[in-house]
Tab-separated table of C-alpha atoms in Angstrom:
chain	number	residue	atom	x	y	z
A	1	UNK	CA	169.691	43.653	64.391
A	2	UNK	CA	173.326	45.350	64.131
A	3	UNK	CA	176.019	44.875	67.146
A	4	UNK	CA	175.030	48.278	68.305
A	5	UNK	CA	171.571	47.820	68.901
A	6	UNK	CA	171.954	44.654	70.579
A	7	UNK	CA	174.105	46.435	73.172
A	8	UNK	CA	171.597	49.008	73.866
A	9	UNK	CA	168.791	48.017	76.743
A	10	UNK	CA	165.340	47.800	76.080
A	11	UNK	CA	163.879	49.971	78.708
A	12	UNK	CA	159.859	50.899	79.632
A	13	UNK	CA	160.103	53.858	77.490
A	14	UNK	CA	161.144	51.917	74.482
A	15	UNK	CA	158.157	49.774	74.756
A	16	UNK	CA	154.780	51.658	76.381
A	17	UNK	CA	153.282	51.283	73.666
A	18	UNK	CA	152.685	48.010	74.483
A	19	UNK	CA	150.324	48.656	77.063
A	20	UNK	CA	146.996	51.713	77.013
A	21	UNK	CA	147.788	55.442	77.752
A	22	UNK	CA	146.377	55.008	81.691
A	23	UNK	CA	149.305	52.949	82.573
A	24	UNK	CA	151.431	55.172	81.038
A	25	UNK	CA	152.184	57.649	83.697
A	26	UNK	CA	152.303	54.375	85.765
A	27	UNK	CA	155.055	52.967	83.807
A	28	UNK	CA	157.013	56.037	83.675
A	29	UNK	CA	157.087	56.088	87.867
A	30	UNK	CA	158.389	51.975	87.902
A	31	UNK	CA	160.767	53.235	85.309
A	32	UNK	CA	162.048	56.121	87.736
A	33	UNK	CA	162.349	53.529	90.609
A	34	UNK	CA	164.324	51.178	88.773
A	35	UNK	CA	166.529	53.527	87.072
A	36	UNK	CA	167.466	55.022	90.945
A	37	UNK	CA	169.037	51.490	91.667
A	38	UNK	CA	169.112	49.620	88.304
A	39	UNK	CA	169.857	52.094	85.721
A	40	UNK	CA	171.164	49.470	83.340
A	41	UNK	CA	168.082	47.435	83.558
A	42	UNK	CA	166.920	45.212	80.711
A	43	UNK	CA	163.499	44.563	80.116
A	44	UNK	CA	162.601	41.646	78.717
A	45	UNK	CA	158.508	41.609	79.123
A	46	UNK	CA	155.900	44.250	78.903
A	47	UNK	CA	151.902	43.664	78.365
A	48	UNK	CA	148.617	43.661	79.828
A	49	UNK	CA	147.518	39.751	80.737
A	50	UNK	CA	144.448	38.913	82.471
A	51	UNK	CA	143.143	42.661	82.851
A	52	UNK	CA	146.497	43.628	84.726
A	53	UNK	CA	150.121	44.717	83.471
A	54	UNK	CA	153.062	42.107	83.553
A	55	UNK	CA	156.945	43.331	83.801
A	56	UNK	CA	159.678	41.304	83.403
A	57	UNK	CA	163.070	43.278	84.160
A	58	UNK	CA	166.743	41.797	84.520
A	59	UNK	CA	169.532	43.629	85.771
A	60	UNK	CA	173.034	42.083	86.865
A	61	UNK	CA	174.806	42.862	90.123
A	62	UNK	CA	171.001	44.272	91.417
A	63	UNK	CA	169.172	42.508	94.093
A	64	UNK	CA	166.277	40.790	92.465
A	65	UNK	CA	164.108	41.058	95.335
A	66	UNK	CA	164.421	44.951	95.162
A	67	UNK	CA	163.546	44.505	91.463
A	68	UNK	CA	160.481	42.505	91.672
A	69	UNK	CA	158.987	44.643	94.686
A	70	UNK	CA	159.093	47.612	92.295
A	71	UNK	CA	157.518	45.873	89.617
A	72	UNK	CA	155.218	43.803	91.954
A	73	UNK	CA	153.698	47.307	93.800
A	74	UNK	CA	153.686	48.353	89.311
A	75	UNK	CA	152.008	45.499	88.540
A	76	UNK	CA	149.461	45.684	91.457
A	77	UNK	CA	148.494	49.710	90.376
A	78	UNK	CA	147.481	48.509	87.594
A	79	UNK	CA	144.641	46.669	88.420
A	80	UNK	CA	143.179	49.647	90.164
A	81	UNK	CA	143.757	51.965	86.933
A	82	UNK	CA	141.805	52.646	84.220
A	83	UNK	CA	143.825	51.305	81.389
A	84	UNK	CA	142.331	53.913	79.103
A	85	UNK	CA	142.348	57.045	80.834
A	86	UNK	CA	144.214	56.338	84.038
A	87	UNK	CA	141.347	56.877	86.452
A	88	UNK	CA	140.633	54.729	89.294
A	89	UNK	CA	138.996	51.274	87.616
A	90	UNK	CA	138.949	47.687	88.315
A	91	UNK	CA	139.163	44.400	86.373
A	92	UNK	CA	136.155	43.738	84.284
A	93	UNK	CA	135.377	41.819	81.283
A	94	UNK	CA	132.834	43.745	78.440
A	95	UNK	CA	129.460	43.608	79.569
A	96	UNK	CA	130.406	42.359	82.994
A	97	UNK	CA	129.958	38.515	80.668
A	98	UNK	CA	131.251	35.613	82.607
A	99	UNK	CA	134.562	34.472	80.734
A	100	UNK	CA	135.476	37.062	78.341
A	101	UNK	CA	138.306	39.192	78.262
A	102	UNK	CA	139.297	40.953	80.729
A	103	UNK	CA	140.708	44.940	81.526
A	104	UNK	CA	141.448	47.393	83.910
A	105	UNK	CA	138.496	50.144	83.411
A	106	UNK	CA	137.019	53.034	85.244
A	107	UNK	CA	132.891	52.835	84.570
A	108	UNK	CA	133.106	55.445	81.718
A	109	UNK	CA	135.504	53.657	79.728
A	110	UNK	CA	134.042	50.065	80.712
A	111	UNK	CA	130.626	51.180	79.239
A	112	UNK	CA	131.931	52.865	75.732
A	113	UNK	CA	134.570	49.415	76.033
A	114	UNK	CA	131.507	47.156	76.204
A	115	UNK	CA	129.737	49.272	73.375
A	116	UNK	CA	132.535	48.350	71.631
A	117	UNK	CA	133.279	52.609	70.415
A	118	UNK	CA	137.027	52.371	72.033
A	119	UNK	CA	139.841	50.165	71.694
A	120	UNK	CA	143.680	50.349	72.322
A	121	UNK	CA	145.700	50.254	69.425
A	122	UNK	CA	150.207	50.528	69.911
A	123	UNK	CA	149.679	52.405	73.334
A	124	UNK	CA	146.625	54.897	71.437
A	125	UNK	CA	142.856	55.179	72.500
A	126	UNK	CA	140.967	54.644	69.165
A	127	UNK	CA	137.517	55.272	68.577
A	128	UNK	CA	135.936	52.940	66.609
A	129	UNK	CA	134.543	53.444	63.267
A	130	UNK	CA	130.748	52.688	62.843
């Protein structure tokens, strides 16, 4: 990494990907809201963990309890969107099986999820080749 990328921040847009296309609109809004009070925020965490999304976001001379409030009302969105397609979902794991992993699905996506036809792949809905 050169001197001038170091000094650039890492913001949501530079890393969605990381997370399905149904959080995406969802990202752009915490994005919005930090940038009103923040706009020199760092972000220094973005994935999906335990069906929901996790933030981490730094930004000096901001109050932090402004910044996690933002990202905490984010963060609790998520597990009431569809992490494919952005409709209204819930945490499940595939198949509804005790233990396994778990996402943020609407019933449409949970059943072609458990069928195993869709996946996420860099921020992308895939299908799955049979």
């Amino acid at each position: 990494m050169d001197e001038q990328s170091a000094a650039v921040p890492v913001q949501i847009p530079d890393r969605a990907h990381a997370v399905g296309p149904g959080w995406h609109q969802l990202l752009a809004r915490l994005h919005q809201q930090l940038c009103t009070f923040a706009p020199a925020y760092v972000l220094t965490g973005l994935k999906e963990k335990l069906g929901g999304l996790r933030a981490q976001v730094e930004a000096e001379g901001t109050d932090r309890s402004a910044l996690r409030a933002v990202v905490a009302a984010a963060e609790a969105e998520s597990v009431r969107t569809c992490e494919f397609c952005g409709a209204p979902g819930g945490v499940r794991t595939r198949n509804d099986e005790p233990g396994g992993w778990r996402m943020t699905v609407c019933a449409a996506c949970h059943r072609r999820w458990s069928a195993h036809e869709i996946m996420i792949v860099q921020g992308v809905v895939r299908e799955r080749q049979r």
